[in-house]
Amino acid sequence: MQKLGLTGQSKQPHASDDQMKGISAVLMDGDEIFIDNNAIHAKSRVEIGVKFVGSLEEVPHPRRVVGLWVSLKRFEGGMGYNGVHAFEMWIDSEAQLGYKKLADHVNAMDKAVKGKVDLSLLSPDEVQKFATFLQSIRPDLWENASPAFREAFSAV
C-alpha cells in the first residue's frame, strides 16, 4: 500500500507559512497510478534524466503522463481531500526528452493548495481511475472530502 504523504502538519521546528506541506502528486503513467511527491520539485520518477524542451514537436515519441495535485484540509469530520487540479506532461524516456508547461504545473499546484477543483484535462476514464485509486489508499480522506472534490469525481 502506498502512503499518501499528506499530513497537514509541518515537521519544521519553527512556524512558517508552508502551504506545500499539504500537497501531494498522484501520477498516471499508462495503466500505472502512483504517488510521487518528488513531482513537487519537478523530480518525479518520470522526470528524472529527462531534458524538458520548449515545444511538444521536439519530443520524438511522447507519451502522456497525467497527474493530480491533491491537497488536504481538516474538516469537522476529520482530515479530508480538499483541492485537486489536473496537470500533464509528455515524456519520451528513450530520447530522454519531455515537454510540459511549467507555469501550468505551478498554477495548478497553487489552485489545489487553495482548495480549487479542476479535472478538465482528464477523460472520464482517467477521472474514474484516479477516483478508485484515491478511495483505495485512504478511504477516510475520501469520506471526509470537500463537497466540490467529491462532486468533481462523481461527474463522470
XYZ file of C-alpha atoms in Angstrom, residues 2-123:
122
model
C 1.299 3.435 -0.908
C 1.460 6.136 1.701
C -0.117 9.434 0.829
C 2.390 11.933 2.140
C -0.130 14.466 3.322
C -0.298 15.231 6.993
C -1.416 18.820 7.248
C 1.309 19.305 9.855
C 4.723 20.858 9.440
C 7.688 18.965 10.822
C 9.693 22.172 10.956
C 10.696 23.291 14.456
C 9.714 26.855 13.604
C 6.418 28.300 12.494
C 6.178 29.031 8.773
C 3.544 29.621 6.132
C 4.441 26.428 4.320
C 1.392 25.720 2.174
C 3.234 22.951 0.357
C 3.090 20.687 3.404
C -0.446 19.619 2.478
C 0.024 18.892 -1.224
C 0.792 15.639 -2.969
C 1.200 14.469 -6.559
C -0.588 11.419 -7.916
C 0.639 10.393 -11.375
C -0.832 8.127 -14.049
C 1.706 6.740 -16.493
C -0.113 4.356 -18.794
C -2.014 1.895 -16.618
C 0.038 2.635 -13.504
C -1.107 5.139 -10.875
C 1.268 6.095 -8.095
C 2.105 8.810 -5.605
C 5.316 10.686 -6.344
C 5.784 13.719 -4.141
C 9.105 14.442 -5.835
C 6.953 15.950 -8.596
C 6.551 18.977 -6.323
C 10.179 19.780 -7.154
C 9.960 18.513 -10.775
C 11.882 15.357 -9.813
C 9.286 12.613 -10.127
C 10.485 9.251 -11.362
C 9.172 10.008 -14.863
C 11.050 13.337 -14.928
C 14.464 12.154 -13.684
C 17.028 12.225 -16.501
C 14.636 13.971 -18.877
C 15.548 17.229 -20.581
C 12.467 19.369 -20.975
C 12.232 21.218 -24.261
C 10.253 24.236 -25.432
C 7.636 22.502 -27.595
C 5.904 19.166 -27.889
C 7.089 18.890 -31.504
C 10.663 18.460 -30.211
C 9.742 15.226 -28.395
C 10.067 12.327 -30.898
C 7.683 9.754 -29.342
C 5.833 11.444 -26.492
C 3.645 9.547 -24.069
C 1.182 11.473 -21.967
C 1.660 11.339 -18.210
C -1.226 12.865 -16.306
C -1.289 13.841 -12.712
C -3.234 15.393 -9.928
C -2.117 17.886 -7.351
C -4.151 16.885 -4.304
C -4.460 18.895 -1.100
C -5.934 18.108 2.284
C -7.899 20.133 4.768
C -9.166 19.435 8.256
C -12.965 19.404 8.232
C -15.411 18.889 11.074
C -15.370 15.128 10.464
C -11.579 14.948 10.193
C -8.878 15.319 7.574
C -10.149 15.037 4.002
C -9.309 15.703 0.388
C -9.903 19.351 -0.454
C -8.348 20.714 -3.630
C -7.476 18.814 -6.776
C -6.104 20.073 -10.062
C -5.011 18.015 -13.055
C -1.780 18.528 -14.975
C 0.016 16.774 -17.804
C 3.444 16.264 -19.275
C 4.728 14.467 -22.336
C 7.738 12.178 -21.947
C 9.959 10.180 -24.331
C 12.062 8.107 -21.949
C 14.222 6.598 -24.678
C 15.166 10.006 -26.110
C 15.259 11.465 -22.580
C 13.172 14.402 -23.742
C 9.947 15.805 -22.388
C 7.573 18.700 -22.646
C 5.469 20.381 -20.005
C 4.234 23.865 -19.371
C 5.939 24.626 -16.074
C 3.772 27.679 -15.456
C 0.658 25.498 -15.827
C 2.069 22.991 -13.317
C 2.819 25.725 -10.784
C -0.558 27.419 -11.256
C -2.399 24.093 -10.934
C -0.478 23.302 -7.751
C -1.331 26.717 -6.315
C -5.017 26.261 -7.125
C -5.105 22.816 -5.483
C -3.445 24.228 -2.353
C -6.177 26.884 -2.255
C -8.906 24.228 -2.471
C -9.860 24.707 -6.113
C -11.071 21.720 -8.115
C -10.472 21.140 -11.844
C -10.267 17.811 -13.662
C -10.998 19.205 -17.129
C -7.746 17.821 -18.615
C -8.847 14.271 -17.839
C -11.012 11.859 -19.780
